[in-house]
Amino acid sequence: MAAAVPKSIEWIGDVDGFVRLIDQTELPNRLVYKDCKNVEEVWEAIKMLRVRGAPAIGITAAMGVVVGLRDVLDQSPAEFSATLTKVDAYLRTSRPTAVNLFWALDRVKKAVEPHLGKKPPRELAQLIRREALAIREEDASMCRAIGKHGAALIKPGEGVLTHCNTGGLATAEYGTALSILLTAADEGKKIHVFADETRPLLQGARLTMWELLQHGVPATLICDNMAAQVMKEGRIQRVFVGADRITANGDAANKIGTYGVAVLAKHHKIPFYVAAPSSTFDLSLATGAGIPIEQRDPREVTEGMGKRTAPEGVAVYNPAFDVTPAELIAGIVTEKGVIAPVTEAIVRRMVGTN
Amino acid sequence: MAAAVPKSIEWIGDVDGFVRLIDQTELPNRLVYKDCKNVEEVWEAIKMLRVRGAPAIGITAAMGVVVGLRDVLDQSPAEFSATLTKVDAYLRTSRPTAVNLFWALDRVKKAVEPHLGKKPPRELAQLIRREALAIREEDASMCRAIGKHGAALIKPGEGVLTHCNTGGLATAEYGTALSILLTAADEGKKIHVFADETRPLLQGARLTMWELLQHGVPATLICDNMAAQVMKEGRIQRVFVGADRITANGDAANKIGTYGVAVLAKHHKIPFYVAAPSSTFDLSLATGAGIPIEQRDPREVTEGMGKRTAPEGVAVYNPAFDVTPAELIAGIVTEKGVIAPVTEAIVRRMVGTN
């Protein structure tokens, strides 16, 4: 059934083709594709969060370079080089805080630079297109590998809780924590997913539930404050969440609310897993205490849902994420395998060679 | 500063006066009073949740009887009696699931019945008015007593977390759990309140934050899923919540999310208190396992905030409340004093004579 699932990012056509994105700002109410046929449209899609999620942004930007070269495929090598430089610089301004954006653009640049002036423009663009598609493919493979390693942890018929969105919308396909659930379902394990709505921005309600619906995986939406009750009722056997950053000892920063779910899971003796590619590890940080907690706009909490939900003038605390200490994590699922138990020695052994 | 705080329910004038309510459906955006000058307006205010909270509904209904008798104050005793019967029956249909509505109307009836046909109508109505005001005063005294007993538990400068709305809007004034926080603030203890927004209906964001603002108590709004992080940061020294029903062993049913907060408090070694009048205890139930969990409309979760936040067709689990086991409760604050530790013996000793 996965074949019928809409793809978050696709390259349509040959070197003079375009990028087709799912416009995530229209979800969950409508499935709308955004075809980006010039670089300004790619820039706008990244800027306006039509595409979001670190890997997805990287893939889109890499494909955006090819779109930006459409008009110079048959021009002079000098003109091609000048346009390449301009397009690259322009795309970097679309979302300057997205590390993956820079990583993907650097990679594309590195792939083409040795050949500049040596091959005709059309071939150079083809080279960039292949690199962009490779980035997409590698991300898809990594998601599938995480899915496979994680699904092996799940027993048939289990109830699984997840938080925020870690699915195909944020990646090439399948995602990280969600990939595990989709893979388990693909393997016929007949799981039931509970998804936290994930206040304040409701990624769980809007995006995760939409993805689960597309894949036909049985799922139930709950408010964040219902997770404890669902656990108490014995409906959850395992928890899987994503991560933004993991330190050398295995502490994991992730969307706000994750730490609370980990504490609740511990109380109910439910194994709590983190899923993330090995690139998420930051071994330069010893523990999660070194990660500063970013504060976000209070209006996400008071006005984020279409109407004002709190009095004018109230103080709001709105941390973007929290840090779950390694001792609450049963295992960290990476594309290389599962880190369990979560200790610095095993973290370094598994992902220390990145 | 409490003197300047708007009153949730007031009787204005003498026996031919009217009920003035804060229209809670307009909060938190506007403070609008609803003057109910005929019994249909009282009925509508209860029906449409302009007034909510068990004690507040009871007080309003009792006052509503007086409003319903305005036109027969100078009529024959027979006409007065007939109208009284009609008004009483009519008000009972405004919110048939509200136990306090029936309790208050029964009490008013019992107060007037021995005098029917013996005193002139105007005097009978005056008697009902005094009974209604007495119900309001007794509720206010009870709230103040809970406030005093609970505030004694709080040390100066502490951070206190609360969930849902348990304030003056739901009662005559001050409320139950919120009364404790307001009283501590009145006593100059310089507390800081953190209020869970309380999904799905956001009573914490809409009502508790509004009340704290009115009373000038320093307070910060958080999403439910941020409570764990705020506790981890050492900002919370105590938790106070209300209760809908408490069983003989001290298990407490309350708004969904309460149980999760209790688990998080235990993990962070933060004392967790329940505040409720002794009338909340149901000693006929041995434990909370006997309390059925009511399911509410899924649309509260998917459409409750002014726009649709999840895809059409998703399954939703929306329990109205959860049950916190006695072993997670450091104490139950009643108008008679604090039950601590929470054991059946102490529960029965404190409130067994209700």
PDB file of C-alpha atoms in Angstrom, chain A residues 28-29 163 197-200 202 205-206 209-210 213 219-226 228-230 232-233 235 256-257 259-260 263-264 266-268 293 301-302 304-312 314-319 322-323 325 328, chain B residues 28-29 163 197-200 202 205-206 209-210 213 219-226 228-230 232-233 235 256-257 259-260 263-264 266-268 293 301-302 304-312 314-319 322-323 325 328:
ATOM      1  CA  PRO A  28      -4.157  18.190   6.955  1.00  0.00           C
ATOM      2  CA  ASN A  29      -7.120  19.673   5.137  1.00  0.00           C
ATOM      3  CA  HIS A 163       5.163  12.365  19.517  1.00  0.00           C
ATOM      4  CA  GLU A 197      -1.207  16.054  18.938  1.00  0.00           C
ATOM      5  CA  THR A 198       1.968  17.899  20.040  1.00  0.00           C
ATOM      6  CA  ARG A 199       1.167  21.399  21.158  1.00  0.00           C
ATOM      7  CA  PRO A 200       1.738  24.148  20.345  1.00  0.00           C
ATOM      8  CA  LEU A 202       0.181  20.304  16.419  1.00  0.00           C
ATOM      9  CA  ALA A 205      -2.430  15.995  14.768  1.00  0.00           C
ATOM     10  CA  ARG A 206      -1.796  17.708  11.439  1.00  0.00           C
ATOM     11  CA  MET A 209      -2.083  11.496  11.619  1.00  0.00           C
ATOM     12  CA  TRP A 210      -2.221  12.467   7.937  1.00  0.00           C
ATOM     13  CA  LEU A 213      -3.988   7.719   7.282  1.00  0.00           C
ATOM     14  CA  ALA A 219      -4.047   5.144  14.553  1.00  0.00           C
ATOM     15  CA  THR A 220      -5.701   7.213  17.255  1.00  0.00           C
ATOM     16  CA  LEU A 221      -5.106  10.890  17.953  1.00  0.00           C
ATOM     17  CA  ILE A 222      -4.801  12.019  21.570  1.00  0.00           C
ATOM     18  CA  CYS A 223      -4.047  15.312  23.290  1.00  0.00           C
ATOM     19  CA  ASP A 224      -0.592  15.374  24.882  1.00  0.00           C
ATOM     20  CA  ASN A 225      -2.101  15.256  28.363  1.00  0.00           C
ATOM     21  CA  MET A 226      -3.906  11.976  27.618  1.00  0.00           C
ATOM     22  CA  ALA A 228      -0.529   8.941  30.792  1.00  0.00           C
ATOM     23  CA  GLN A 229      -4.109   7.656  30.830  1.00  0.00           C
ATOM     24  CA  VAL A 230      -3.629   5.651  27.623  1.00  0.00           C
ATOM     25  CA  LYS A 232      -2.332   3.326  32.383  1.00  0.00           C
ATOM     26  CA  GLU A 233      -5.050   1.539  30.408  1.00  0.00           C
ATOM     27  CA  ARG A 235      -2.796   0.342  25.422  1.00  0.00           C
ATOM     28  CA  ILE A 256       8.968  19.802  23.657  1.00  0.00           C
ATOM     29  CA  GLY A 257       6.916  17.169  25.461  1.00  0.00           C
ATOM     30  CA  TYR A 259      10.891  14.300  28.077  1.00  0.00           C
ATOM     31  CA  GLY A 260       7.497  14.142  29.794  1.00  0.00           C
ATOM     32  CA  VAL A 263       9.028   9.973  32.375  1.00  0.00           C
ATOM     33  CA  LEU A 264       5.480   8.630  31.950  1.00  0.00           C
ATOM     34  CA  LYS A 266       9.272   4.852  32.825  1.00  0.00           C
ATOM     35  CA  HIS A 267       6.494   5.024  35.443  1.00  0.00           C
ATOM     36  CA  HIS A 268       4.417   2.564  33.418  1.00  0.00           C
ATOM     37  CA  ILE A 293      16.832  25.429  25.199  1.00  0.00           C
ATOM     38  CA  VAL A 301       0.625  29.053  22.382  1.00  0.00           C
ATOM     39  CA  THR A 302      -1.934  31.862  22.671  1.00  0.00           C
ATOM     40  CA  GLY A 304      -1.766  29.337  17.171  1.00  0.00           C
ATOM     41  CA  MET A 305      -5.104  27.680  16.627  1.00  0.00           C
ATOM     42  CA  GLY A 306      -7.105  30.174  14.637  1.00  0.00           C
ATOM     43  CA  LYS A 307      -8.363  32.239  17.544  1.00  0.00           C
ATOM     44  CA  ARG A 308      -6.926  33.709  20.712  1.00  0.00           C
ATOM     45  CA  THR A 309      -7.061  31.161  23.551  1.00  0.00           C
ATOM     46  CA  ALA A 310      -5.582  33.116  26.475  1.00  0.00           C
ATOM     47  CA  PRO A 311      -6.063  36.658  27.780  1.00  0.00           C
ATOM     48  CA  GLU A 312      -4.012  39.461  26.260  1.00  0.00           C
ATOM     49  CA  VAL A 314      -0.284  36.795  29.864  1.00  0.00           C
ATOM     50  CA  ALA A 315       3.237  35.454  30.279  1.00  0.00           C
ATOM     51  CA  VAL A 316       3.969  32.300  28.293  1.00  0.00           C
ATOM     52  CA  TYR A 317       6.802  29.808  28.537  1.00  0.00           C
ATOM     53  CA  ASN A 318       7.313  28.159  25.154  1.00  0.00           C
ATOM     54  CA  PRO A 319      10.481  26.060  24.933  1.00  0.00           C
ATOM     55  CA  ASP A 322      13.489  19.418  25.883  1.00  0.00           C
ATOM     56  CA  VAL A 323      16.235  16.928  26.648  1.00  0.00           C
ATOM     57  CA  PRO A 325      18.316  11.867  29.746  1.00  0.00           C
ATOM     58  CA  LEU A 328      15.127   7.018  30.383  1.00  0.00           C
TER      59      LEU A 328
ATOM     60  CA  PRO B  28     -10.739  35.354  27.919  1.00  0.00           C
ATOM     61  CA  ASN B  29     -11.216  37.985  25.250  1.00  0.00           C
ATOM     62  CA  HIS B 163      -4.254  22.207  35.864  1.00  0.00           C
ATOM     63  CA  GLU B 197      -3.490  25.246  29.187  1.00  0.00           C
ATOM     64  CA  THR B 198      -5.495  22.011  29.598  1.00  0.00           C
ATOM     65  CA  ARG B 199      -6.422  20.556  26.222  1.00  0.00           C
ATOM     66  CA  PRO B 200      -8.825  20.028  24.660  1.00  0.00           C
ATOM     67  CA  LEU B 202      -8.243  25.045  27.325  1.00  0.00           C
ATOM     68  CA  ALA B 205      -5.446  29.121  29.226  1.00  0.00           C
ATOM     69  CA  ARG B 206      -8.861  30.740  28.947  1.00  0.00           C
ATOM     70  CA  MET B 209      -4.979  32.647  33.412  1.00  0.00           C
ATOM     71  CA  TRP B 210      -7.781  35.215  33.267  1.00  0.00           C
ATOM     72  CA  LEU B 213      -4.509  38.173  35.857  1.00  0.00           C
ATOM     73  CA  ALA B 219       1.587  33.490  36.438  1.00  0.00           C
ATOM     74  CA  THR B 220       2.925  31.779  33.330  1.00  0.00           C
ATOM     75  CA  LEU B 221       0.919  29.802  30.806  1.00  0.00           C
ATOM     76  CA  ILE B 222       2.375  26.548  29.481  1.00  0.00           C
ATOM     77  CA  CYS B 223       1.148  23.820  27.161  1.00  0.00           C
ATOM     78  CA  ASP B 224       0.332  20.598  28.995  1.00  0.00           C
ATOM     79  CA  ASN B 225       3.379  18.882  27.495  1.00  0.00           C
ATOM     80  CA  MET B 226       5.749  21.491  28.988  1.00  0.00           C
ATOM     81  CA  ALA B 228       7.769  18.034  32.813  1.00  0.00           C
ATOM     82  CA  GLN B 229      10.375  20.474  31.521  1.00  0.00           C
ATOM     83  CA  VAL B 230       9.281  23.223  33.938  1.00  0.00           C
ATOM     84  CA  LYS B 232      12.969  19.567  35.636  1.00  0.00           C
ATOM     85  CA  GLU B 233      14.168  23.174  35.627  1.00  0.00           C
ATOM     86  CA  ARG B 235      10.565  25.983  38.870  1.00  0.00           C
ATOM     87  CA  ILE B 256      -7.939  14.630  31.894  1.00  0.00           C
ATOM     88  CA  GLY B 257      -4.217  15.264  32.266  1.00  0.00           C
ATOM     89  CA  TYR B 259      -2.954  11.830  36.455  1.00  0.00           C
ATOM     90  CA  GLY B 260      -0.029  12.549  34.124  1.00  0.00           C
ATOM     91  CA  VAL B 263       3.236  10.966  37.760  1.00  0.00           C
ATOM     92  CA  LEU B 264       5.572  13.752  36.618  1.00  0.00           C
ATOM     93  CA  LYS B 266       6.370  12.024  41.703  1.00  0.00           C
ATOM     94  CA  HIS B 267       9.348  11.603  39.345  1.00  0.00           C
ATOM     95  CA  HIS B 268      10.579  15.083  40.274  1.00  0.00           C
ATOM     96  CA  ILE B 293     -14.291   7.184  32.321  1.00  0.00           C
ATOM     97  CA  VAL B 301      -9.832  17.638  19.884  1.00  0.00           C
ATOM     98  CA  THR B 302      -9.972  18.057  16.099  1.00  0.00           C
ATOM     99  CA  GLY B 304     -12.172  22.803  19.146  1.00  0.00           C
ATOM    100  CA  MET B 305      -9.979  25.773  18.455  1.00  0.00           C
ATOM    101  CA  GLY B 306     -11.647  27.576  15.604  1.00  0.00           C
ATOM    102  CA  LYS B 307     -10.164  25.542  12.773  1.00  0.00           C
ATOM    103  CA  ARG B 308      -9.711  21.883  11.944  1.00  0.00           C
ATOM    104  CA  THR B 309      -6.370  20.605  13.258  1.00  0.00           C
ATOM    105  CA  ALA B 310      -6.422  16.944  12.152  1.00  0.00           C
ATOM    106  CA  PRO B 311      -7.396  15.172   8.932  1.00  0.00           C
ATOM    107  CA  GLU B 312     -11.055  14.296   8.387  1.00  0.00           C
ATOM    108  CA  VAL B 314      -9.147  10.192  12.086  1.00  0.00           C
ATOM    109  CA  ALA B 315      -9.934   8.224  15.233  1.00  0.00           C
ATOM    110  CA  VAL B 316      -9.716  10.247  18.441  1.00  0.00           C
ATOM    111  CA  TYR B 317      -9.573   9.172  22.076  1.00  0.00           C
ATOM    112  CA  ASN B 318     -11.004  11.929  24.265  1.00  0.00           C
ATOM    113  CA  PRO B 319     -11.558  10.877  27.874  1.00  0.00           C
ATOM    114  CA  ASP B 322      -8.644  10.430  34.631  1.00  0.00           C
ATOM    115  CA  VAL B 323      -8.130   9.002  38.092  1.00  0.00           C
ATOM    116  CA  PRO B 325      -4.319   6.976  42.659  1.00  0.00           C
ATOM    117  CA  LEU B 328       0.557   9.804  44.194  1.00  0.00           C
TER     118      LEU B 328
END
